[in-house]
mmCIF file of N, CA and C in Angstrom:
data_model
loop_
_atom_site.group_PDB
_atom_site.id
_atom_site.type_symbol
_atom_site.label_atom_id
_atom_site.label_comp_id
_atom_site.label_asym_id
_atom_site.label_seq_id
_atom_site.Cartn_x
_atom_site.Cartn_y
_atom_site.Cartn_z
ATOM 1 N N MET W 9 2.592 34.586 3.201
ATOM 2 C CA MET W 9 2.014 33.234 3.758
ATOM 3 C C MET W 9 1.154 32.608 2.839
ATOM 4 N N ILE W 10 1.321 31.331 2.630
ATOM 5 C CA ILE W 10 0.468 30.352 1.812
ATOM 6 C C ILE W 10 -0.399 29.456 2.617
ATOM 7 N N SER W 11 -1.672 29.449 2.395
ATOM 8 C CA SER W 11 -2.430 28.485 3.066
ATOM 9 C C SER W 11 -3.486 27.862 1.912
ATOM 10 N N SER W 12 -3.283 26.534 1.944
ATOM 11 C CA SER W 12 -4.205 25.894 1.005
ATOM 12 C C SER W 12 -5.729 25.717 1.464
ATOM 13 N N LEU W 13 -5.719 25.766 2.809
ATOM 14 C CA LEU W 13 -7.061 25.653 3.429
ATOM 15 C C LEU W 13 -7.891 26.962 3.224
ATOM 16 N N LEU W 14 -7.161 28.154 3.372
ATOM 17 C CA LEU W 14 -7.784 29.419 3.199
ATOM 18 C C LEU W 14 -7.823 29.874 1.744
ATOM 19 N N ARG W 15 -6.933 29.178 1.010
ATOM 20 C CA ARG W 15 -6.712 29.503 -0.494
ATOM 21 C C ARG W 15 -5.934 30.883 -0.572
ATOM 22 N N ASP W 16 -5.128 31.077 0.480
ATOM 23 C CA ASP W 16 -4.391 32.399 0.554
ATOM 24 C C ASP W 16 -3.056 32.161 0.117
ATOM 25 N N GLY W 17 -2.771 32.835 -1.251
ATOM 26 C CA GLY W 17 -1.426 32.765 -1.666
ATOM 27 C C GLY W 17 -1.148 31.588 -2.753
ATOM 28 N N THR W 18 -2.158 30.781 -2.855
ATOM 29 C CA THR W 18 -1.981 29.564 -3.716
ATOM 30 C C THR W 18 -1.928 30.005 -5.199
ATOM 31 N N GLU W 19 -2.580 30.918 -5.583
ATOM 32 C CA GLU W 19 -2.536 31.518 -6.897
ATOM 33 C C GLU W 19 -1.372 31.910 -7.517
ATOM 34 N N ASP W 20 -0.627 32.833 -6.380
ATOM 35 C CA ASP W 20 0.656 33.329 -6.566
ATOM 36 C C ASP W 20 1.697 32.218 -6.712
ATOM 37 N N LEU W 21 1.438 31.161 -5.912
ATOM 38 C CA LEU W 21 2.460 30.009 -5.964
ATOM 39 C C LEU W 21 2.283 29.329 -7.310
ATOM 40 N N LYS W 22 1.154 29.088 -7.654
ATOM 41 C CA LYS W 22 0.867 28.395 -8.990
ATOM 42 C C LYS W 22 1.553 29.282 -10.019
ATOM 43 N N ASN W 23 1.361 30.609 -10.198
ATOM 44 C CA ASN W 23 1.876 31.313 -11.226
ATOM 45 C C ASN W 23 3.501 31.412 -11.260
ATOM 46 N N TYR W 24 4.017 31.384 -10.022
ATOM 47 C CA TYR W 24 5.502 31.299 -9.803
ATOM 48 C C TYR W 24 5.931 30.042 -10.383
ATOM 49 N N LEU W 25 5.475 28.792 -10.000
ATOM 50 C CA LEU W 25 5.865 27.661 -10.496
ATOM 51 C C LEU W 25 5.801 27.512 -11.938
ATOM 52 N N LEU W 26 4.732 28.002 -12.614
ATOM 53 C CA LEU W 26 4.483 27.990 -14.075
ATOM 54 C C LEU W 26 5.638 28.840 -14.710
ATOM 55 N N ARG W 27 5.891 29.908 -14.093
ATOM 56 C CA ARG W 27 6.898 30.730 -14.713
ATOM 57 C C ARG W 27 8.369 30.409 -14.665
ATOM 58 N N VAL W 28 8.731 29.625 -13.584
ATOM 59 C CA VAL W 28 9.997 29.012 -13.547
ATOM 60 C C VAL W 28 10.226 27.711 -14.068
ATOM 61 N N ALA W 29 9.106 26.905 -14.219
ATOM 62 C CA ALA W 29 9.291 25.487 -14.738
ATOM 63 C C ALA W 29 9.847 25.541 -16.275
ATOM 64 N N PRO W 30 10.843 24.777 -16.603
ATOM 65 C CA PRO W 30 11.417 24.685 -17.759
ATOM 66 C C PRO W 30 10.448 23.967 -18.821
ATOM 67 N N PRO W 31 10.337 24.451 -20.088
ATOM 68 C CA PRO W 31 9.500 23.871 -21.026
ATOM 69 C C PRO W 31 10.145 22.493 -21.468
ATOM 70 N N GLY W 32 9.200 21.551 -21.861
ATOM 71 C CA GLY W 32 9.829 20.310 -22.205
ATOM 72 C C GLY W 32 8.598 19.296 -22.237
ATOM 73 N N LYS W 33 9.009 18.156 -22.777
ATOM 74 C CA LYS W 33 8.076 17.045 -22.944
ATOM 75 C C LYS W 33 7.994 16.348 -21.403
ATOM 76 N N TRP W 34 6.768 15.643 -21.326
ATOM 77 C CA TRP W 34 6.539 14.968 -20.082
ATOM 78 C C TRP W 34 7.481 13.741 -20.102
ATOM 79 N N LYS W 35 7.982 13.355 -18.941
ATOM 80 C CA LYS W 35 8.773 12.115 -18.929
ATOM 81 C C LYS W 35 7.993 10.963 -19.064
ATOM 82 N N TYR W 36 6.627 10.990 -18.564
ATOM 83 C CA TYR W 36 5.777 9.736 -18.665
ATOM 84 C C TYR W 36 4.444 10.187 -19.298
ATOM 85 N N HIS W 37 3.818 9.255 -19.901
ATOM 86 C CA HIS W 37 2.555 9.487 -20.478
ATOM 87 C C HIS W 37 1.372 9.934 -19.478
ATOM 88 N N SER W 38 0.474 10.616 -19.765
ATOM 89 C CA SER W 38 -0.552 11.128 -18.798
ATOM 90 C C SER W 38 -1.266 9.958 -18.117
ATOM 91 N N SER W 39 -1.245 8.816 -18.750
ATOM 92 C CA SER W 39 -1.954 7.550 -18.301
ATOM 93 C C SER W 39 -1.200 6.962 -17.289
ATOM 94 N N VAL W 40 0.041 7.187 -17.109
ATOM 95 C CA VAL W 40 1.091 6.485 -16.163
ATOM 96 C C VAL W 40 0.865 7.102 -14.809
ATOM 97 N N VAL W 41 0.462 6.265 -13.777
ATOM 98 C CA VAL W 41 0.152 6.755 -12.545
ATOM 99 C C VAL W 41 1.468 6.755 -11.677
ATOM 100 N N THR W 42 2.319 5.645 -11.786
ATOM 101 C CA THR W 42 3.556 5.377 -11.160
ATOM 102 C C THR W 42 4.420 4.539 -12.008
ATOM 103 N N ASP W 43 5.734 4.652 -11.766
ATOM 104 C CA ASP W 43 6.603 3.763 -12.489
ATOM 105 C C ASP W 43 7.101 2.710 -11.504
ATOM 106 N N GLU W 44 6.551 2.591 -10.230
ATOM 107 C CA GLU W 44 6.956 1.685 -9.190
ATOM 108 C C GLU W 44 6.406 0.335 -9.648
ATOM 109 N N ASP W 45 7.228 -0.756 -9.286
ATOM 110 C CA ASP W 45 6.867 -2.032 -9.410
ATOM 111 C C ASP W 45 5.650 -2.472 -8.732
ATOM 112 N N THR W 46 4.559 -3.184 -9.364
ATOM 113 C CA THR W 46 3.359 -3.534 -8.875
ATOM 114 C C THR W 46 3.559 -4.388 -7.458
ATOM 115 N N SER W 47 4.492 -5.279 -7.561
ATOM 116 C CA SER W 47 4.816 -5.986 -6.223
ATOM 117 C C SER W 47 5.230 -5.100 -5.074
ATOM 118 N N GLN W 48 6.124 -4.155 -5.476
ATOM 119 C CA GLN W 48 6.612 -3.221 -4.476
ATOM 120 C C GLN W 48 5.468 -2.488 -3.765
ATOM 121 N N LEU W 49 4.426 -1.943 -4.566
ATOM 122 C CA LEU W 49 3.314 -1.233 -4.206
ATOM 123 C C LEU W 49 2.352 -2.039 -3.367
ATOM 124 N N ILE W 50 2.152 -3.296 -3.586
ATOM 125 C CA ILE W 50 1.427 -4.211 -2.873
ATOM 126 C C ILE W 50 2.272 -4.394 -1.417
ATOM 127 N N ALA W 51 3.334 -4.723 -1.505
ATOM 128 C CA ALA W 51 4.166 -5.166 -0.304
ATOM 129 C C ALA W 51 4.156 -3.838 0.670
ATOM 130 N N ASP W 52 4.272 -2.648 0.004
ATOM 131 C CA ASP W 52 4.288 -1.400 0.790
ATOM 132 C C ASP W 52 2.924 -1.223 1.458
ATOM 133 N N ALA W 53 1.769 -1.470 0.719
ATOM 134 C CA ALA W 53 0.425 -1.281 1.219
ATOM 135 C C ALA W 53 0.134 -2.270 2.420
ATOM 136 N N VAL W 54 0.644 -3.574 2.253
ATOM 137 C CA VAL W 54 0.398 -4.542 3.177
ATOM 138 C C VAL W 54 1.279 -4.173 4.441
ATOM 139 N N ARG W 55 2.537 -3.763 4.249
ATOM 140 C CA ARG W 55 3.455 -3.445 5.327
ATOM 141 C C ARG W 55 2.797 -2.397 6.162
ATOM 142 N N SER W 56 2.352 -1.302 5.506
ATOM 143 C CA SER W 56 1.918 -0.202 6.150
ATOM 144 C C SER W 56 0.648 -0.585 7.147
ATOM 145 N N LYS W 57 -0.287 -1.436 6.558
ATOM 146 C CA LYS W 57 -1.409 -1.849 7.351
ATOM 147 C C LYS W 57 -0.986 -2.727 8.486
ATOM 148 N N VAL W 58 0.168 -3.482 8.345
ATOM 149 C CA VAL W 58 0.529 -4.237 9.530
ATOM 150 C C VAL W 58 1.111 -3.287 10.560
ATOM 151 N N LEU W 59 1.778 -2.276 10.233
ATOM 152 C CA LEU W 59 2.229 -1.210 11.068
ATOM 153 C C LEU W 59 1.014 -0.622 11.754
ATOM 154 N N ASP W 60 -0.064 -0.335 11.000
ATOM 155 C CA ASP W 60 -1.194 0.485 11.708
ATOM 156 C C ASP W 60 -1.942 -0.477 12.679
ATOM 157 N N ASN W 61 -1.969 -1.785 12.328
ATOM 158 C CA ASN W 61 -2.751 -2.712 13.220
ATOM 159 C C ASN W 61 -2.193 -3.393 14.187
ATOM 160 N N LEU W 62 -0.821 -3.475 14.360
ATOM 161 C CA LEU W 62 -0.122 -4.156 15.448
ATOM 162 C C LEU W 62 0.822 -3.277 16.080
ATOM 163 N N SER W 63 1.194 -3.664 17.332
ATOM 164 C CA SER W 63 1.852 -2.668 18.132
ATOM 165 C C SER W 63 3.284 -3.171 18.585
ATOM 166 N N GLU W 64 4.150 -2.527 19.324
ATOM 167 C CA GLU W 64 5.298 -2.838 19.828
ATOM 168 C C GLU W 64 6.289 -3.212 18.596
ATOM 169 N N GLU W 65 7.075 -4.093 18.901
ATOM 170 C CA GLU W 65 8.215 -4.593 17.926
ATOM 171 C C GLU W 65 7.561 -5.591 16.913
ATOM 172 N N VAL W 66 6.499 -6.182 17.128
ATOM 173 C CA VAL W 66 5.968 -7.071 16.135
ATOM 174 C C VAL W 66 6.030 -6.776 14.716
ATOM 175 N N PRO W 67 5.502 -5.586 14.338
ATOM 176 C CA PRO W 67 5.451 -5.205 12.858
ATOM 177 C C PRO W 67 6.915 -5.081 12.290
ATOM 178 N N TYR W 68 7.766 -4.748 13.306
ATOM 179 C CA TYR W 68 9.312 -4.689 12.585
ATOM 180 C C TYR W 68 9.956 -5.872 12.421
ATOM 181 N N GLY W 69 9.440 -7.137 12.917
ATOM 182 C CA GLY W 69 9.962 -8.224 12.749
ATOM 183 C C GLY W 69 9.242 -9.159 11.698
ATOM 184 N N ILE W 70 8.461 -8.518 10.866
ATOM 185 C CA ILE W 70 7.663 -9.214 9.818
ATOM 186 C C ILE W 70 8.167 -8.838 8.439
ATOM 187 N N THR W 71 8.418 -9.928 7.743
ATOM 188 C CA THR W 71 8.698 -9.720 6.216
ATOM 189 C C THR W 71 7.383 -9.967 5.359
ATOM 190 N N CYS W 72 7.276 -9.163 4.336
ATOM 191 C CA CYS W 72 6.161 -9.354 3.545
ATOM 192 C C CYS W 72 6.658 -9.886 2.276
ATOM 193 N N LYS W 73 6.125 -11.226 1.916
ATOM 194 C CA LYS W 73 6.341 -11.871 0.683
ATOM 195 C C LYS W 73 5.250 -12.035 -0.345
ATOM 196 N N ILE W 74 5.451 -11.354 -1.450
ATOM 197 C CA ILE W 74 4.376 -11.441 -2.569
ATOM 198 C C ILE W 74 4.420 -12.876 -3.151
ATOM 199 N N ASP W 75 3.421 -13.673 -3.021
ATOM 200 C CA ASP W 75 3.350 -15.101 -3.558
ATOM 201 C C ASP W 75 2.612 -14.958 -5.031
ATOM 202 N N LEU W 76 1.637 -14.356 -5.175
ATOM 203 C CA LEU W 76 0.991 -14.365 -6.378
ATOM 204 C C LEU W 76 0.283 -12.990 -6.684
ATOM 205 N N VAL W 77 0.380 -12.642 -7.978
ATOM 206 C CA VAL W 77 -0.474 -11.444 -8.376
ATOM 207 C C VAL W 77 -0.928 -11.709 -9.732
ATOM 208 N N GLU W 78 -2.333 -11.824 -9.835
ATOM 209 C CA GLU W 78 -2.851 -12.107 -11.178
ATOM 210 C C GLU W 78 -4.207 -11.393 -11.397
ATOM 211 N N VAL W 79 -4.774 -11.340 -12.586
ATOM 212 C CA VAL W 79 -5.889 -10.603 -12.827
ATOM 213 C C VAL W 79 -6.872 -11.748 -13.322
ATOM 214 N N ASN W 80 -7.950 -11.923 -12.777
ATOM 215 C CA ASN W 80 -8.939 -12.958 -13.129
ATOM 216 C C ASN W 80 -9.714 -12.608 -14.421
ATOM 217 N N GLU W 81 -10.606 -13.463 -14.834
ATOM 218 C CA GLU W 81 -11.444 -13.197 -16.092
ATOM 219 C C GLU W 81 -12.362 -11.953 -16.079
ATOM 220 N N VAL W 82 -12.682 -11.497 -14.721
ATOM 221 C CA VAL W 82 -13.698 -10.435 -14.695
ATOM 222 C C VAL W 82 -12.867 -9.244 -14.301
ATOM 223 N N GLY W 83 -11.506 -9.205 -14.264
ATOM 224 C CA GLY W 83 -10.692 -8.180 -14.114
ATOM 225 C C GLY W 83 -10.341 -7.880 -12.575
ATOM 226 N N THR W 84 -10.650 -8.589 -11.707
ATOM 227 C CA THR W 84 -10.359 -8.447 -10.316
ATOM 228 C C THR W 84 -8.853 -8.874 -10.102
ATOM 229 N N ILE W 85 -8.006 -8.001 -9.375
ATOM 230 C CA ILE W 85 -6.558 -8.401 -9.111
ATOM 231 C C ILE W 85 -6.659 -9.248 -7.970
ATOM 232 N N CYS W 86 -6.089 -10.466 -8.087
ATOM 233 C CA CYS W 86 -6.027 -11.485 -7.047
ATOM 234 C C CYS W 86 -4.563 -11.581 -6.529
ATOM 235 N N ILE W 87 -4.557 -11.454 -5.270
ATOM 236 C CA ILE W 87 -3.151 -11.354 -4.646
ATOM 237 C C ILE W 87 -3.033 -12.293 -3.553
ATOM 238 N N ARG W 88 -1.860 -12.896 -3.393
ATOM 239 C CA ARG W 88 -1.643 -13.783 -2.259
ATOM 240 C C ARG W 88 -0.291 -13.432 -1.547
ATOM 241 N N VAL W 89 -0.287 -13.111 -0.324
ATOM 242 C CA VAL W 89 0.751 -12.569 0.420
ATOM 243 C C VAL W 89 1.039 -13.688 1.660
ATOM 244 N N THR W 90 2.354 -13.668 1.827
ATOM 245 C CA THR W 90 2.712 -14.426 3.141
ATOM 246 C C THR W 90 3.362 -13.484 4.106
ATOM 247 N N LEU W 91 3.012 -13.418 5.321
ATOM 248 C CA LEU W 91 3.773 -12.426 6.318
ATOM 249 C C LEU W 91 4.620 -13.509 7.021
ATOM 250 N N LEU W 92 5.941 -13.185 6.970
ATOM 251 C CA LEU W 92 6.804 -14.255 7.609
ATOM 252 C C LEU W 92 7.220 -13.504 8.963
ATOM 253 N N CYS W 93 7.000 -14.133 10.036
ATOM 254 C CA CYS W 93 7.207 -13.444 11.593
ATOM 255 C C CYS W 93 8.738 -14.054 11.969
ATOM 256 N N LYS W 94 9.496 -13.159 12.283
ATOM 257 C CA LYS W 94 10.833 -13.535 12.716
ATOM 258 C C LYS W 94 10.692 -14.498 13.939
ATOM 259 N N GLU W 95 9.768 -14.219 14.890
ATOM 260 C CA GLU W 95 9.551 -15.080 16.172
ATOM 261 C C GLU W 95 8.247 -15.848 15.881
ATOM 262 N N LYS W 96 8.297 -17.194 16.190
ATOM 263 C CA LYS W 96 7.172 -18.190 16.097
ATOM 264 C C LYS W 96 6.042 -17.586 16.989
ATOM 265 N N ARG W 97 6.299 -17.207 18.095
ATOM 266 C CA ARG W 97 5.061 -16.722 18.920
ATOM 267 C C ARG W 97 4.457 -15.557 18.336
ATOM 268 N N TRP W 98 5.024 -14.782 17.411
ATOM 269 C CA TRP W 98 4.318 -13.644 16.763
ATOM 270 C C TRP W 98 3.217 -14.095 15.923
ATOM 271 N N VAL W 99 3.211 -15.274 15.384
ATOM 272 C CA VAL W 99 2.106 -15.701 14.351
ATOM 273 C C VAL W 99 0.774 -15.519 15.116
ATOM 274 N N LYS W 100 0.461 -15.855 16.396
ATOM 275 C CA LYS W 100 -0.419 -15.759 17.067
ATOM 276 C C LYS W 100 -0.948 -14.219 17.420
ATOM 277 N N VAL W 101 -0.004 -13.494 17.524
ATOM 278 C CA VAL W 101 -0.336 -11.981 17.565
ATOM 279 C C VAL W 101 -0.785 -11.393 16.383
ATOM 280 N N VAL W 102 -0.123 -11.705 15.234
ATOM 281 C CA VAL W 102 -0.510 -11.264 13.967
ATOM 282 C C VAL W 102 -2.120 -11.735 13.669
ATOM 283 N N LEU W 103 -2.280 -12.949 13.928
ATOM 284 C CA LEU W 103 -3.627 -13.531 13.612
ATOM 285 C C LEU W 103 -4.694 -12.701 14.621
ATOM 286 N N GLY W 104 -4.284 -12.635 15.747
ATOM 287 C CA GLY W 104 -5.269 -11.972 16.769
ATOM 288 C C GLY W 104 -6.330 -13.087 17.086
ATOM 289 N N HIS W 105 -7.210 -12.794 18.085
ATOM 290 C CA HIS W 105 -8.303 -13.680 18.542
ATOM 291 C C HIS W 105 -9.216 -13.863 17.463
ATOM 292 N N GLN W 106 -9.332 -15.165 17.074
ATOM 293 C CA GLN W 106 -10.331 -15.521 15.874
ATOM 294 C C GLN W 106 -10.034 -14.608 14.571
ATOM 295 N N GLY W 107 -8.744 -14.378 14.415
ATOM 296 C CA GLY W 107 -8.303 -13.775 13.132
ATOM 297 C C GLY W 107 -8.576 -12.363 12.937
ATOM 298 N N VAL W 108 -9.031 -11.734 13.949
ATOM 299 C CA VAL W 108 -9.399 -10.219 13.907
ATOM 300 C C VAL W 108 -8.307 -9.335 13.454
ATOM 301 N N HIS W 109 -7.151 -9.474 13.837
ATOM 302 C CA HIS W 109 -5.916 -8.636 13.312
ATOM 303 C C HIS W 109 -5.769 -8.919 11.901
ATOM 304 N N LEU W 110 -5.636 -10.171 11.439
ATOM 305 C CA LEU W 110 -5.198 -10.429 10.044
ATOM 306 C C LEU W 110 -6.320 -10.156 9.181
ATOM 307 N N THR W 111 -7.698 -10.229 9.532
ATOM 308 C CA THR W 111 -8.953 -9.693 8.728
ATOM 309 C C THR W 111 -8.797 -8.239 8.669
ATOM 310 N N GLN W 112 -8.446 -7.571 9.586
ATOM 311 C CA GLN W 112 -8.462 -6.160 9.514
ATOM 312 C C GLN W 112 -7.322 -5.662 8.652
ATOM 313 N N ILE W 113 -6.130 -6.267 8.773
ATOM 314 C CA ILE W 113 -5.028 -5.969 7.931
ATOM 315 C C ILE W 113 -5.385 -6.162 6.446
ATOM 316 N N ALA W 114 -5.974 -7.353 6.121
ATOM 317 C CA ALA W 114 -6.323 -7.671 4.851
ATOM 318 C C ALA W 114 -7.461 -6.833 4.285
ATOM 319 N N LYS W 115 -8.347 -6.298 5.170
ATOM 320 C CA LYS W 115 -9.406 -5.473 4.674
ATOM 321 C C LYS W 115 -8.899 -4.133 4.349
ATOM 322 N N ASP W 116 -8.030 -3.447 5.146
ATOM 323 C CA ASP W 116 -7.431 -2.224 5.022
ATOM 324 C C ASP W 116 -6.460 -2.276 3.767
ATOM 325 N N ALA W 117 -5.649 -3.301 3.585
ATOM 326 C CA ALA W 117 -4.726 -3.347 2.428
ATOM 327 C C ALA W 117 -5.487 -3.481 1.282
ATOM 328 N N SER W 118 -6.549 -4.146 1.154
ATOM 329 C CA SER W 118 -7.429 -4.263 -0.009
ATOM 330 C C SER W 118 -8.010 -3.030 -0.445
ATOM 331 N N GLN W 119 -8.523 -2.168 0.564
ATOM 332 C CA GLN W 119 -9.044 -0.841 0.195
ATOM 333 C C GLN W 119 -7.958 0.028 -0.299
ATOM 334 N N GLU W 120 -6.767 -0.022 0.380
ATOM 335 C CA GLU W 120 -5.834 0.830 -0.279
ATOM 336 C C GLU W 120 -5.379 0.603 -1.699
ATOM 337 N N LEU W 121 -5.252 -0.803 -1.967
ATOM 338 C CA LEU W 121 -4.974 -1.259 -3.218
ATOM 339 C C LEU W 121 -6.023 -1.033 -4.188
ATOM 340 N N ARG W 122 -7.282 -0.989 -3.853
ATOM 341 C CA ARG W 122 -8.405 -0.789 -4.658
ATOM 342 C C ARG W 122 -8.300 0.733 -5.001
ATOM 343 N N ASN W 123 -8.036 1.529 -4.191
ATOM 344 C CA ASN W 123 -7.927 2.967 -4.432
ATOM 345 C C ASN W 123 -6.733 3.250 -5.427
ATOM 346 N N LEU W 124 -5.564 2.605 -5.105
ATOM 347 C CA LEU W 124 -4.517 2.729 -6.078
ATOM 348 C C LEU W 124 -4.665 2.263 -7.439
ATOM 349 N N PHE W 125 -5.121 0.986 -7.554
ATOM 350 C CA PHE W 125 -5.225 0.327 -8.903
ATOM 351 C C PHE W 125 -6.513 0.748 -9.578
ATOM 352 N N GLN W 126 -7.393 1.365 -8.919
ATOM 353 C CA GLN W 126 -8.812 1.813 -9.525
ATOM 354 C C GLN W 126 -9.613 0.609 -10.131
ATOM 355 N N GLN W 127 -9.386 -0.492 -9.451
ATOM 356 C CA GLN W 127 -10.170 -1.642 -9.794
ATOM 357 C C GLN W 127 -10.332 -2.761 -8.617
ATOM 358 N N GLU W 128 -11.298 -3.758 -8.752
ATOM 359 C CA GLU W 128 -11.440 -4.554 -7.672
ATOM 360 C C GLU W 128 -10.044 -5.363 -7.338
ATOM 361 N N VAL W 129 -10.005 -5.464 -5.966
ATOM 362 C CA VAL W 129 -8.847 -6.325 -5.436
ATOM 363 C C VAL W 129 -9.219 -7.294 -4.397
ATOM 364 N N TYR W 130 -8.794 -8.516 -4.628
ATOM 365 C CA TYR W 130 -9.056 -9.698 -3.609
ATOM 366 C C TYR W 130 -7.656 -10.160 -3.006
ATOM 367 N N ILE W 131 -7.537 -9.922 -1.852
ATOM 368 C CA ILE W 131 -6.145 -10.341 -1.153
ATOM 369 C C ILE W 131 -6.305 -11.285 -0.122
ATOM 370 N N ARG W 132 -5.437 -12.327 -0.203
ATOM 371 C CA ARG W 132 -5.393 -13.337 0.809
ATOM 372 C C ARG W 132 -4.028 -13.260 1.409
ATOM 373 N N ILE W 133 -4.090 -13.210 2.755
ATOM 374 C CA ILE W 133 -2.722 -13.079 3.467
ATOM 375 C C ILE W 133 -2.677 -14.365 4.294
ATOM 376 N N ASN W 134 -1.437 -14.934 4.152
ATOM 377 C CA ASN W 134 -1.140 -16.145 5.113
ATOM 378 C C ASN W 134 0.018 -15.694 6.091
ATOM 379 N N VAL W 135 0.033 -16.269 7.191
ATOM 380 C CA VAL W 135 1.074 -15.903 8.217
ATOM 381 C C VAL W 135 1.742 -17.221 8.580
ATOM 382 N N ALA W 136 3.096 -17.014 8.492
ATOM 383 C CA ALA W 136 4.006 -18.110 8.895
ATOM 384 C C ALA W 136 5.176 -17.750 9.741
ATOM 385 N N SER W 137 5.838 -18.728 10.416
ATOM 386 C CA SER W 137 7.087 -18.349 11.210
ATOM 387 C C SER W 137 8.235 -18.636 10.282
ATOM 388 N N ALA W 138 9.237 -17.675 10.080
ATOM 389 C CA ALA W 138 10.390 -17.635 9.451
ATOM 390 C C ALA W 138 11.328 -18.694 9.844
ATOM 391 N N LYS W 139 11.152 -19.281 11.151
ATOM 392 C CA LYS W 139 11.898 -20.121 11.605
ATOM 393 C C LYS W 139 11.484 -21.503 11.394
#
């Protein structure tokens, strides 16, 4: 039995993996965190926060469009995203009372992206109807 919480069997697992791993060069340089497209990472982060903060069918009818990604003179990643709602009435749901839902989505997405990119992130999210 292996338990990382109890650190039971983890050393055996590590030794096994080192023993059976084929020798060779690394596919990517050690500084490469991911080979996924930056826009895709941003869209996934925003989409996951939409799913976390909205209920029922609303999050599944929203498309995330990346409008702008740039790094400013102080090194902050500036991002502009548009959430396109399939139904016009969902725009109000996404915004929430006094923008509370959208603010929380932006705050959560910004924190996730800050952790991912290891630098300051400013994100602006607009909401529009696809119709």
